[in-house]
Coordinates of C-alpha atoms in Angstrom, one line a residue:
X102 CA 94.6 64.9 -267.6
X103 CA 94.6 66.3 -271.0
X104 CA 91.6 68.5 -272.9
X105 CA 88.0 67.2 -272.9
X106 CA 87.1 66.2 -275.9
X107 CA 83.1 65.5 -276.9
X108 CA 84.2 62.3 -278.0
X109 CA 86.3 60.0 -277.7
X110 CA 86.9 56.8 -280.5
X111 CA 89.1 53.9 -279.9
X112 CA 89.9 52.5 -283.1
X113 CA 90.5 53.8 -286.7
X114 CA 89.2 50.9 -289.0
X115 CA 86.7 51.6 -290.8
X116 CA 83.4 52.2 -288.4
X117 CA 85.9 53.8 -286.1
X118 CA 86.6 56.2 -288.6
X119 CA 82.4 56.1 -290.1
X120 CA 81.3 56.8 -286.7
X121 CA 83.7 59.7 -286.1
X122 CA 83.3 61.4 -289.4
X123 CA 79.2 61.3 -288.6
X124 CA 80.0 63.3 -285.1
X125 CA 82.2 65.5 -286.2
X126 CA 79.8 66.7 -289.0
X127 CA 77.4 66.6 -286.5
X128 CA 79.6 69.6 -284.8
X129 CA 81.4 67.3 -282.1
X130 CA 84.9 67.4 -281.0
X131 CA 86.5 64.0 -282.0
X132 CA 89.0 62.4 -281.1
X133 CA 89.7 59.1 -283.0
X134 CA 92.7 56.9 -281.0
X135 CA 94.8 54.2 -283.1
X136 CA 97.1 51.7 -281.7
X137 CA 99.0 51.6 -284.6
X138 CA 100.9 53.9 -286.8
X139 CA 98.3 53.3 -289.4
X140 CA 94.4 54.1 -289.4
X141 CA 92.4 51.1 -291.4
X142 CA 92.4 48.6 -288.8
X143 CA 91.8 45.7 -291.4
X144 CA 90.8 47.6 -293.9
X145 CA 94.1 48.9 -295.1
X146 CA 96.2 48.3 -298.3
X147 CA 100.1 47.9 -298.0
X148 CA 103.2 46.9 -300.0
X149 CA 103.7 43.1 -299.2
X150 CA 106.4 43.1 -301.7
X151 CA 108.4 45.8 -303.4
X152 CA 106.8 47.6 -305.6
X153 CA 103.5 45.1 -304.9
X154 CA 100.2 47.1 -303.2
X155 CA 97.1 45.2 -302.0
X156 CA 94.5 44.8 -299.8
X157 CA 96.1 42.9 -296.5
X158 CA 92.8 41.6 -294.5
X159 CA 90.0 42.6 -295.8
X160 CA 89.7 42.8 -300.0
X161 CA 86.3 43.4 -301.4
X162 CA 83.7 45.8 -300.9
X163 CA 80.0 45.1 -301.6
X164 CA 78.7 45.8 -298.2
X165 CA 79.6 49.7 -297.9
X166 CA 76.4 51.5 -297.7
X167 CA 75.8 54.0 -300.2
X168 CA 74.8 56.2 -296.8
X169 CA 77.6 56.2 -295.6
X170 CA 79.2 56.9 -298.8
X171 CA 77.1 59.8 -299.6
X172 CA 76.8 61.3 -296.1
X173 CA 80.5 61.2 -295.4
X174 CA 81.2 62.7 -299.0
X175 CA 83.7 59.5 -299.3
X176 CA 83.8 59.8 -303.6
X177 CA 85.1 63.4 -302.8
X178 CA 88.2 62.5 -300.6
X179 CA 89.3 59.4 -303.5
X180 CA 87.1 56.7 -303.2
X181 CA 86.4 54.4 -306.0
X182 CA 85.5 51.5 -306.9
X183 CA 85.5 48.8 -309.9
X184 CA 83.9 46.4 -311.0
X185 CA 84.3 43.0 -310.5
X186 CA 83.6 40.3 -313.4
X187 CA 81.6 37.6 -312.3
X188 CA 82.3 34.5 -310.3
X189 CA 84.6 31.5 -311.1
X190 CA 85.1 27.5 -309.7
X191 CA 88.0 25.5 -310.6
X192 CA 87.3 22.0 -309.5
X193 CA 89.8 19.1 -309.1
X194 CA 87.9 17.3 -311.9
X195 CA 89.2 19.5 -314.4
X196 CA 86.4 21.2 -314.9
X197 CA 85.4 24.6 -313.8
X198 CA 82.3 27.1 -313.7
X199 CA 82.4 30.4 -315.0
X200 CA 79.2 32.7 -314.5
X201 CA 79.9 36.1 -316.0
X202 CA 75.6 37.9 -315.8
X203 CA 75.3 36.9 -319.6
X204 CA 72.1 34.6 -319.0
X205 CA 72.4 32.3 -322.0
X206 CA 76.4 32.0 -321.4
X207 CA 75.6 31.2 -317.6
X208 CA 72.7 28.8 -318.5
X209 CA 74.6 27.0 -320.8
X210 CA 77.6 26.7 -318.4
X211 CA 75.6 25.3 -315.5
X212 CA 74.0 23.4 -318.0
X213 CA 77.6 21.6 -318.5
X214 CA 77.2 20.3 -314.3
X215 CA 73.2 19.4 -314.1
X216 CA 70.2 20.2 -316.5
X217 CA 68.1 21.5 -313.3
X218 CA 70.4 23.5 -311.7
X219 CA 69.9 26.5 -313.6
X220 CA 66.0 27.0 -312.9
X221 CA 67.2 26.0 -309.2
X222 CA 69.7 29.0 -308.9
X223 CA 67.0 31.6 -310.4
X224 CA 65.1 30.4 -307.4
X225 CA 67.3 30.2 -304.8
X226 CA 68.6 34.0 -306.0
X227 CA 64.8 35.2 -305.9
X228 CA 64.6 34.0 -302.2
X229 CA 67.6 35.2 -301.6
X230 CA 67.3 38.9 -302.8
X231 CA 63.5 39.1 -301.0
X232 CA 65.1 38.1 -297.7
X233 CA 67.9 40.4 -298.5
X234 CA 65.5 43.6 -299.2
X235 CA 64.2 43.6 -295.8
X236 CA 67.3 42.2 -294.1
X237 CA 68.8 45.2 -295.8
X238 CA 66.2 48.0 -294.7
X239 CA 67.3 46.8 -290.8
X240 CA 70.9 47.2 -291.2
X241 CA 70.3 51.2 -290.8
X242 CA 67.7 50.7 -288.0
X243 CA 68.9 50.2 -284.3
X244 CA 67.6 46.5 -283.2
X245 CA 64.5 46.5 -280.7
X246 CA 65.2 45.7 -276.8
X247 CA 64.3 42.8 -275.6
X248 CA 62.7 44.1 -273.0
X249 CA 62.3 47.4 -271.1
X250 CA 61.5 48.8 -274.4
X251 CA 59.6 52.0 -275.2
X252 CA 57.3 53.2 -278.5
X253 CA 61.3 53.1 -280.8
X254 CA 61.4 49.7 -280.2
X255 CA 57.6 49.0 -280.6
X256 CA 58.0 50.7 -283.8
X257 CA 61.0 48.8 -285.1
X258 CA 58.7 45.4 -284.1
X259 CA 56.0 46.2 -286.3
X260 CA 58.7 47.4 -288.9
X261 CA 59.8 44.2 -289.0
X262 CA 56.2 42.5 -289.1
X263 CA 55.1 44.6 -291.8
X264 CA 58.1 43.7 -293.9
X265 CA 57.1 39.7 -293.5
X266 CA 53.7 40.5 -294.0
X267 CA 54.8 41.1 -297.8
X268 CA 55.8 37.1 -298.1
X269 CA 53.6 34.2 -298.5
X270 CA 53.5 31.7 -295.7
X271 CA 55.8 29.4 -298.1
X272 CA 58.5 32.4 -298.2
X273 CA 58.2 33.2 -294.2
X274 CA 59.1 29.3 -294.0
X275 CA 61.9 29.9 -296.2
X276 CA 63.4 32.8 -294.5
X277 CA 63.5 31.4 -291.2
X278 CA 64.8 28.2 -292.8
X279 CA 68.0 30.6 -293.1
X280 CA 68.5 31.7 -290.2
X281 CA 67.9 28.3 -288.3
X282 CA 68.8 25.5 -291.3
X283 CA 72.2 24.0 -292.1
X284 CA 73.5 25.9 -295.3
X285 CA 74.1 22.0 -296.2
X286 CA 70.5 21.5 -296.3
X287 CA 69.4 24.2 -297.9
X288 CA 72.1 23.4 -300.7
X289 CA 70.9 19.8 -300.8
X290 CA 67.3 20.8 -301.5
X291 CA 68.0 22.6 -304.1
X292 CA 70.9 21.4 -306.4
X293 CA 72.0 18.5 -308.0
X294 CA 75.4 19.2 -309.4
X295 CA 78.6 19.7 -306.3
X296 CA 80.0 22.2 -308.6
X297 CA 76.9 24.5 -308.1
X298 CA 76.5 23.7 -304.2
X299 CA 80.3 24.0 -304.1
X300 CA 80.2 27.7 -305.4
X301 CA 77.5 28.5 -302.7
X302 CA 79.0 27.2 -300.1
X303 CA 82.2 29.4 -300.5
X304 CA 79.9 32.0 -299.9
X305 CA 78.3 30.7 -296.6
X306 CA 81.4 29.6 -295.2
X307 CA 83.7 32.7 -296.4
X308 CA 85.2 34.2 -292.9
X309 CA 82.7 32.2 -291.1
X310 CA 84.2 29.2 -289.4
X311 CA 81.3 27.4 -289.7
X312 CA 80.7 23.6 -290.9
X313 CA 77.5 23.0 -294.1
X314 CA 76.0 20.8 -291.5
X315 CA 75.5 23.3 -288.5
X316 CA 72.2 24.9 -287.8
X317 CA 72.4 28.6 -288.5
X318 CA 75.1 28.4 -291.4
X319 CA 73.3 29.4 -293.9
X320 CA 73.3 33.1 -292.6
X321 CA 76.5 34.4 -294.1
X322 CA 75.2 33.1 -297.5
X323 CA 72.6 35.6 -296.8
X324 CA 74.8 38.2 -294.9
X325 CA 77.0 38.7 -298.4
X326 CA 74.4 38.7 -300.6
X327 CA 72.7 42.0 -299.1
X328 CA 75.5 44.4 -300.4
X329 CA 75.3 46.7 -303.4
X330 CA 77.1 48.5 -305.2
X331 CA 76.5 51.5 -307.5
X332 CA 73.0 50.6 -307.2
X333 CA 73.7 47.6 -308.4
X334 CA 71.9 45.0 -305.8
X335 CA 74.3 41.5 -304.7
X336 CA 77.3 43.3 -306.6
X337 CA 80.9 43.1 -305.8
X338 CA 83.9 45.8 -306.5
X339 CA 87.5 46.6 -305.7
X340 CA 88.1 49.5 -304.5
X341 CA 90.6 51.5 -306.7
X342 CA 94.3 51.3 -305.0
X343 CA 93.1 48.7 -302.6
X344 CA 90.7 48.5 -299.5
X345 CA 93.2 51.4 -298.1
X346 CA 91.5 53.9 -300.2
X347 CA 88.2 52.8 -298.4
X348 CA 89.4 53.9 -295.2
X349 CA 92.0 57.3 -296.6
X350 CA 88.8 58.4 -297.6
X351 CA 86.8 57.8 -294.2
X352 CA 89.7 58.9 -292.0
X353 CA 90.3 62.7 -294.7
X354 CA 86.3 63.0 -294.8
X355 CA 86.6 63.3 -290.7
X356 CA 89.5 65.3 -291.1
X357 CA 87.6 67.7 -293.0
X358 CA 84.4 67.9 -290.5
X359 CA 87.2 68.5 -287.8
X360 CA 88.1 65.2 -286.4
X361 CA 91.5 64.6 -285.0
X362 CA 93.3 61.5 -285.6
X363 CA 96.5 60.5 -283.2
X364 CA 98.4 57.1 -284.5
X365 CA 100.6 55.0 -281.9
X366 CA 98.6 55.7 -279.4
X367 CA 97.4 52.7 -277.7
X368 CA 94.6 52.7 -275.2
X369 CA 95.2 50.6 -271.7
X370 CA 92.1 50.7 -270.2
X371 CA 88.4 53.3 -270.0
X372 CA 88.5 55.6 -267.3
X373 CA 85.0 54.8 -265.0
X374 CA 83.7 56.6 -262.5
X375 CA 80.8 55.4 -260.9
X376 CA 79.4 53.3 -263.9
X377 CA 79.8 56.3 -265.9
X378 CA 82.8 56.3 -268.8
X379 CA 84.8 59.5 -268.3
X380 CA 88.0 58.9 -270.8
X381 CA 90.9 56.6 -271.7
X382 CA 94.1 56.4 -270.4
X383 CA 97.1 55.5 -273.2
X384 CA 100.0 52.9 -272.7
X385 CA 101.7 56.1 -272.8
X386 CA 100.1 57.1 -269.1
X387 CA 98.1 59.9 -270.6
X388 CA 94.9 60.2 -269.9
X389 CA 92.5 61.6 -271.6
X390 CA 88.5 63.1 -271.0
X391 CA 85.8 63.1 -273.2
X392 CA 81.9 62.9 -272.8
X393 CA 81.1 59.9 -274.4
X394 CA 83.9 56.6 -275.1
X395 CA 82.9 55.1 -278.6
X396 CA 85.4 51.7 -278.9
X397 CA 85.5 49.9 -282.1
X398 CA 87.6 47.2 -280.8
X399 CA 85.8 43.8 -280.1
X400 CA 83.6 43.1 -277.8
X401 CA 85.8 41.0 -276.0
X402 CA 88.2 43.3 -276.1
X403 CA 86.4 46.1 -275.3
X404 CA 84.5 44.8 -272.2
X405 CA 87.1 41.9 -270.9
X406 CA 90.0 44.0 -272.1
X407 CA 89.8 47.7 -271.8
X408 CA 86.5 48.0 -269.2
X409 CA 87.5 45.0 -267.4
X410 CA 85.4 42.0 -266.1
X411 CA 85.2 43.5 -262.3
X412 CA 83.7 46.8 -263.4
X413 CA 80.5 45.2 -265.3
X414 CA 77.3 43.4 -264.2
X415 CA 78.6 40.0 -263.6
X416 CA 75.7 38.5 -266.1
X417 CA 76.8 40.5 -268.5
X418 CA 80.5 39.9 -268.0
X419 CA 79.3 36.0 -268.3
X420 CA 77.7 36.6 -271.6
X421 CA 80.7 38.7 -273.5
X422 CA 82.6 35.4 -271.8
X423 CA 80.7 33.3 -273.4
X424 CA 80.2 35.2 -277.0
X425 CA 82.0 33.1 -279.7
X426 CA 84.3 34.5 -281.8
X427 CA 86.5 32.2 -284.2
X428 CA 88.3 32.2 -287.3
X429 CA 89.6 29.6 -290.4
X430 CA 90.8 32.4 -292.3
X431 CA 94.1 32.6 -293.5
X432 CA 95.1 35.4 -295.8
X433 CA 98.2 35.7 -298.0
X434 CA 98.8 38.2 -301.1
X435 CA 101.6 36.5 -303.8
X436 CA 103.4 38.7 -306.2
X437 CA 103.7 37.3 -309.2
X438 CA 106.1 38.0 -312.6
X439 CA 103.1 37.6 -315.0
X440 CA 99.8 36.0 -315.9
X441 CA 98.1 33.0 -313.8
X442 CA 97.2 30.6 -316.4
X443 CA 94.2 27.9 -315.4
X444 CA 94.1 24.6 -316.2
X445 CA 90.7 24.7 -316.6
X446 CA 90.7 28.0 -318.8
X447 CA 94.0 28.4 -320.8
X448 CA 95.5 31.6 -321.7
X449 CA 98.2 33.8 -321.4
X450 CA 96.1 36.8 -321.5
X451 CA 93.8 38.3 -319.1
X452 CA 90.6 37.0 -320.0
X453 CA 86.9 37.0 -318.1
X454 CA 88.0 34.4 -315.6
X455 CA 90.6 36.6 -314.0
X456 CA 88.7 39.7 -313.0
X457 CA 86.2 37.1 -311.3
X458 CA 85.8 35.9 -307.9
X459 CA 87.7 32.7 -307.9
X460 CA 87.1 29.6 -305.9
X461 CA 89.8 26.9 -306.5
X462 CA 88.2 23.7 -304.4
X463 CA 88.7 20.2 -305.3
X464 CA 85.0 19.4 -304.3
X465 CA 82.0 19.8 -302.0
X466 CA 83.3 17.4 -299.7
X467 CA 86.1 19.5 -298.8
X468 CA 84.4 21.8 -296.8
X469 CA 83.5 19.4 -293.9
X470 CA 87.0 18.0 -294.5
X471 CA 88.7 21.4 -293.8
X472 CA 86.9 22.4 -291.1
X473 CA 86.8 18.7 -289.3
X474 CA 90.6 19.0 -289.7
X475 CA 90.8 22.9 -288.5
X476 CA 88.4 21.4 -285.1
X477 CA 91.3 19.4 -284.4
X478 CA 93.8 21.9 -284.6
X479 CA 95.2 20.8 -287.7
X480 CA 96.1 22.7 -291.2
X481 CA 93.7 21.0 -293.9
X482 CA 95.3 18.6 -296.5
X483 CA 93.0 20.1 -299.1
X484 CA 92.0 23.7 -298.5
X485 CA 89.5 26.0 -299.8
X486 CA 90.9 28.9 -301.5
X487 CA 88.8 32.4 -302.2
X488 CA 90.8 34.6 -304.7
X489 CA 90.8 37.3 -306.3
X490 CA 93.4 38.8 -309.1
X491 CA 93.1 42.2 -308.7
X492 CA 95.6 43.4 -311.1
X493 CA 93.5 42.2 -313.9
X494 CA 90.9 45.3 -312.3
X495 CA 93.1 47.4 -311.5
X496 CA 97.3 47.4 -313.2
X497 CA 98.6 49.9 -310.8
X498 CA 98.5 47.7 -307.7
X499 CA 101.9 46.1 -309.4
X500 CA 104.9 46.9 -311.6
X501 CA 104.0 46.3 -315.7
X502 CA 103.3 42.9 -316.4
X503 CA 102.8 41.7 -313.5
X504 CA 99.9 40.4 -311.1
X505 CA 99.1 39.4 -307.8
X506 CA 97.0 36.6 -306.6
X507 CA 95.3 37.6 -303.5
X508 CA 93.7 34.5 -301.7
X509 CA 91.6 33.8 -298.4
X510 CA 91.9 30.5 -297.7
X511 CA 90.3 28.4 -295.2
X512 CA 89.5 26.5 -292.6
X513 CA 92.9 27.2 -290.5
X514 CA 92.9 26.3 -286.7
X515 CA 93.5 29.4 -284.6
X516 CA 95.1 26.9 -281.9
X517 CA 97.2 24.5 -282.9
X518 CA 97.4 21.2 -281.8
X519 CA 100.2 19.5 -280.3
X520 CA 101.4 23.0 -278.8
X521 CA 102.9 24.0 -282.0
X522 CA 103.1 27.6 -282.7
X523 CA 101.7 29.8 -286.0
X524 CA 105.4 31.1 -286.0
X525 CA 106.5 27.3 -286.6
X526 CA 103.3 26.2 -288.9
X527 CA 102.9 29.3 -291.1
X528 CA 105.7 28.2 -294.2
X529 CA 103.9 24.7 -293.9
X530 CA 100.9 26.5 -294.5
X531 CA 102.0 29.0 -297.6
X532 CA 103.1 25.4 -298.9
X533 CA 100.4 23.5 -298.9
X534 CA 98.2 26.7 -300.3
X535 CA 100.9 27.1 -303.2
X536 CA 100.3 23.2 -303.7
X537 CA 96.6 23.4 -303.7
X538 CA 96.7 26.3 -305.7
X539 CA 99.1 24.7 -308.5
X540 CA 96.6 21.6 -309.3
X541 CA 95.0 24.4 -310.8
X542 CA 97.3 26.8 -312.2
X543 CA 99.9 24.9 -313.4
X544 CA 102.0 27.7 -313.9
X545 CA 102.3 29.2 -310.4
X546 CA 105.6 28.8 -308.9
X547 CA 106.9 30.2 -312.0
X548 CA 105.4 33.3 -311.6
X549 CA 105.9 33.9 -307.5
X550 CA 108.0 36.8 -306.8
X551 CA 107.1 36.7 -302.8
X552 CA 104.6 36.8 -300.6
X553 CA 103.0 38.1 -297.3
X554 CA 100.2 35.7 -294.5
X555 CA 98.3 36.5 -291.9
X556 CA 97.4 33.3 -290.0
X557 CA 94.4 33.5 -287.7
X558 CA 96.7 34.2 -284.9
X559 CA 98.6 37.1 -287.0
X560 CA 95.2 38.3 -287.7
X561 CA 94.9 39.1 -283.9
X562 CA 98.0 40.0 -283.1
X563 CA 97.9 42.6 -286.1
X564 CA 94.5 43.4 -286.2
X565 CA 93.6 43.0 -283.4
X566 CA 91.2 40.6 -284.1
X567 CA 90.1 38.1 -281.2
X568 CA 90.8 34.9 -282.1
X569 CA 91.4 36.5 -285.7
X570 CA 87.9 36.7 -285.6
X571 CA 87.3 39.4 -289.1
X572 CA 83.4 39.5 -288.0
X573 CA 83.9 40.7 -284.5
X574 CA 82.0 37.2 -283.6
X575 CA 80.3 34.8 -285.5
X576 CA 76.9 35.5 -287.5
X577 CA 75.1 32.6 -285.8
X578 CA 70.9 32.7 -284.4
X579 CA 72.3 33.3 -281.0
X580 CA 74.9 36.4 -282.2
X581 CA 72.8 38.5 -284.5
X582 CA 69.7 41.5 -284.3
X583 CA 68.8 42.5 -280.7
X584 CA 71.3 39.4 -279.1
X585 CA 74.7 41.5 -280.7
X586 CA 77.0 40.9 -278.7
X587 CA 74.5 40.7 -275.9
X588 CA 71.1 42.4 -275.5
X589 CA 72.5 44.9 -272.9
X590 CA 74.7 46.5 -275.7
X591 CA 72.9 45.4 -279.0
X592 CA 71.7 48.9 -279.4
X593 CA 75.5 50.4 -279.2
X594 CA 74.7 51.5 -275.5
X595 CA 76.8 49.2 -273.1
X596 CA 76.1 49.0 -269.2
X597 CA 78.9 51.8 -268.4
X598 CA 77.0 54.3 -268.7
X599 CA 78.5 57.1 -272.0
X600 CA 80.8 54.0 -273.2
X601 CA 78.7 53.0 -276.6
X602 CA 80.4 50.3 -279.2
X603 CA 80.5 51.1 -282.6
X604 CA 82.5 48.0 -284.4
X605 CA 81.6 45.2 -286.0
X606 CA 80.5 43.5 -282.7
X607 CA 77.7 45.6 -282.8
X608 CA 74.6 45.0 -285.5
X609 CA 74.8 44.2 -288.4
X610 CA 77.7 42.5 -288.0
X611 CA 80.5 41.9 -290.1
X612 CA 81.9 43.0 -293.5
X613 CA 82.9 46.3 -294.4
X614 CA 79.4 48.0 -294.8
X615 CA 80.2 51.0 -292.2
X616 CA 76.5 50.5 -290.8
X617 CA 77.7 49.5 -286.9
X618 CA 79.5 53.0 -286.9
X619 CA 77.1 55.0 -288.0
X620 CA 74.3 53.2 -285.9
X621 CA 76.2 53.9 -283.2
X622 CA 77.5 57.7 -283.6
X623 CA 73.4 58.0 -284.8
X624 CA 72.7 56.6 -281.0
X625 CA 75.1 58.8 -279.2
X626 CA 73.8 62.1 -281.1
X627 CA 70.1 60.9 -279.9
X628 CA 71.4 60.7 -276.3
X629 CA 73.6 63.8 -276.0
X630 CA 71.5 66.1 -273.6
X631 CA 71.5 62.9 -271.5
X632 CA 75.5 62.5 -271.8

């Protein structure tokens, strides 16, 4: 048995690496543990093709809370970020949507799909960025207990009350309506035109696997609209040098507070004693003391995996059984020799609709026919891609001249059906994306140099991302607040006694905002006389 440390945290993604930068400025001897021979987790960038740097999982930040940033001094140790330019649909109609924030150029573009749709959208945002203010406030604040509760969660009740007190009955209506109503509804209700309900549904649905017509979908559309950045409230960015820099900056900023960080080092399994976490022992056979176990791994992982199912309350081992956790993401990065030129939008120069969030999607209808098809363990015939150029942001992610065309595409099966293997499908599906993605650049497969895919199943075995799961388990009504990932653990505590869990599992859930690390560390320094 090696050195007590004060802490011990299993992980170095990014609230791995939030939650032990907060200790260690707290004073605490930390000890963060990574499996690989990286720290990031999914939250790294790497070179997918000489000479070629991007993000590899995870590839905008809007989420990141200017807390953290500020506390953990993350600007000092090379964090930056740029600014994205607006949002962009290519439809299979040959037409496309490009809203860049200049009102009368947006009005007059959504005036091109529906003559309402405008005045709808101002509406729709204005419920969205109330419901996002107070959603927002809680994403700091440690969820109320259910039950055995004392005056902290009392308090955080009536925080929440006081916050709905602020709407009218016709707004509380509305936010409850996203929480509990198909996103399909709500899109329904609202527009006319499939190109404006297609561009919101790539929000809802973007590392969800979700279908429009499932109660609870619309939450994601609400979950990504409660970022900011640079004050700057719904905004996105790239981070300068790729979504690597995000975490550099996390993992030197705990560095500097006195944190240690050990790569290759994979933990097998928490050391308990009775009930009460006492350390980790490696793969290595090392083991390892500390007074409290911080694990930013999954919940299943963490619980089914590294606790084990025999060592918890058996209804609490039935819930983490029964948490869902499931992906249709598939990522790839493509190098390309020069500009992606758009059907829709011609030129050979970078122009407005490459430095904005692209959606390429033949139609509205091709959601449910993506995921119907990803259900049955099938690769879609017509996917959904997310993209992102972010060479036109920022050149020095490739050589001179050239770009990359970083895309999340969805819904892909995690199982396969018919037995067939991700090793065997993965070139069928880098083909049928390069297909999908040439009806509306023409000039693609031209420009492709080489590429690099993470199916759901690489996404795991990578990652280490159940089920290649990037939220840690779905944002649904049953996964989210004081039920995250189940109310014995949804305020980072667990039911081994000094193991806490600080990832994405935890509230508020997914994305890379930092806030489920700090929570927890925040928890932890509250109950250190107890530890």
């Amino acid at each position: 048995m090696t050195e007590k440390w004060d802490a011990i945290v299993i992980g170095a993604g990014h609230n791995g690496l939030t939650a032990a930068g907060y200790l260690a400025k707290s004073g605490k001897r930390v000890l963060v543990l990574e499996r690989r021979e990286v720290v990031g987790g999914a939250v790294l960038t790497e070179e997918f093709h000489p000479g070629f740097h991007n993000s590899a999982a995870a590839y905008v930040v809007s989420l990141l809370r200017p807390e953290v940033i500020e506390d953990l001094g993350l600007r000092r140790h090379g964090f930056e970020t740029l600014r994205m330019g607006g949002s962009f649909g290519a439809f299979a109609d040959g037409r496309s949507l490009l809203l860049t924030g200049d009102e009368n150029a947006d009005r007059a573009e959504v005036a091109r799909f529906s003559n309402r749709d405008w005045d709808a959208m101002a509406r729709l945002g204005a419920m969205l960025r109330k419901a996002g203010d107070l959603v927002r406030a809680e994403m700091l604040e440690e969820p109320p207990r259910l039950s055995g509760g004392g005056l902290a969660d009392l308090l955080g009740g009536l925080r929440l009350g006081r916050g709905l007190k602020r709407f009218s009955p016709a707004e509380r209506h509305q936010f409850l309506q996203l929480f509990l109503t198909p996103v399909g509804t709500i899109l329904e209700k609202y527009f006319d035109s499939d190109a404006v309900k297609t561009m919101y549904a790539a929000t809802a649905t973007a590392g969800a696997f979700v279908a429009l017509d499932e109660p609870g979908s619309a939450i994601n559309l609400l979950h990504l609209g409660i970022g900011e950045v640079e004050g700057e409230r719904g905004a996105w960015h790239l981070p300068k040098g790729g979504m690597g820099t995000v975490t550099q900056s996390m993992a030197k900023a705990a560095q500097s507070f006195g944190a240690e960080i050990r790569v290759n080092a994979p933990v097998e399994t928490i050391l308990i004693e009775q009930g009460h976490a006492i350390g980790v022992r490696l793969k290595s056979g090392e083991d390892i003391r500390a007074r409290a176990i911080l694990s930013n791994a999954d919940p299943k992982r963490t619980f089914l995996g590294l606790v084990g199912e025999q060592r918890l309350p058996p209804d609490f081992a039935a819930g983490i059984q029964s948490y869902r956790m499931a992906s249709g993401s598939f990522r790839i990065n493509i190098a390309l020799s020069g500009v992606p030129e758009f059907a829709s939008r011609p030129g050979q120069e970078i122009g407005p609709q490459h430095r904005a969030f692209i959606r390429m999607v033949s139609g509205y209808a091709a959601y449910d026919e993506a995921f119907r098809a990803a259900k049955r363990g099938e690769l879609p015939a017509d996917p959904i891609l997310d993209a992102v150029i972010p060479t036109a942001t920022d050149p020095s992610l490739a050589p001179p001249g050239c770009h990359i065309l970083s895309i999340l595409a969805q819904h892909y099966p995690y199982r396969l059906a018919g037995g067939r293997s991700w090793e065997q499908a993965r070139g069928d599906a880098v083909e049928g994306i390069l297909a999908t993605t040439e009806r509306y650049i023409p000039n693609i497969r031209k420009l492709v140099l080489g590429w690099r895919a993470y199916s759901p199943a690489d996404l795991e075995r990578v990652f280490g991302l159940t089920g290649g799961d990037v939220y840690h388990g779905q944002l649904d009504p049953g996964q989210i607040f004081s039920l995250r990932p189940h109310p014995d653990a949804a305020q980072y505590r667990t039911p081994v006694k000094a193991l806490y869990l600080c990832g994405a599992g935890a509230h508020p859930g997914g994305g890379v905002s930092g806030a489920p690390g700090r929570n927890a560390a925040m928890r932890v320094l509250k109950d250190w006389r107890r530890l």
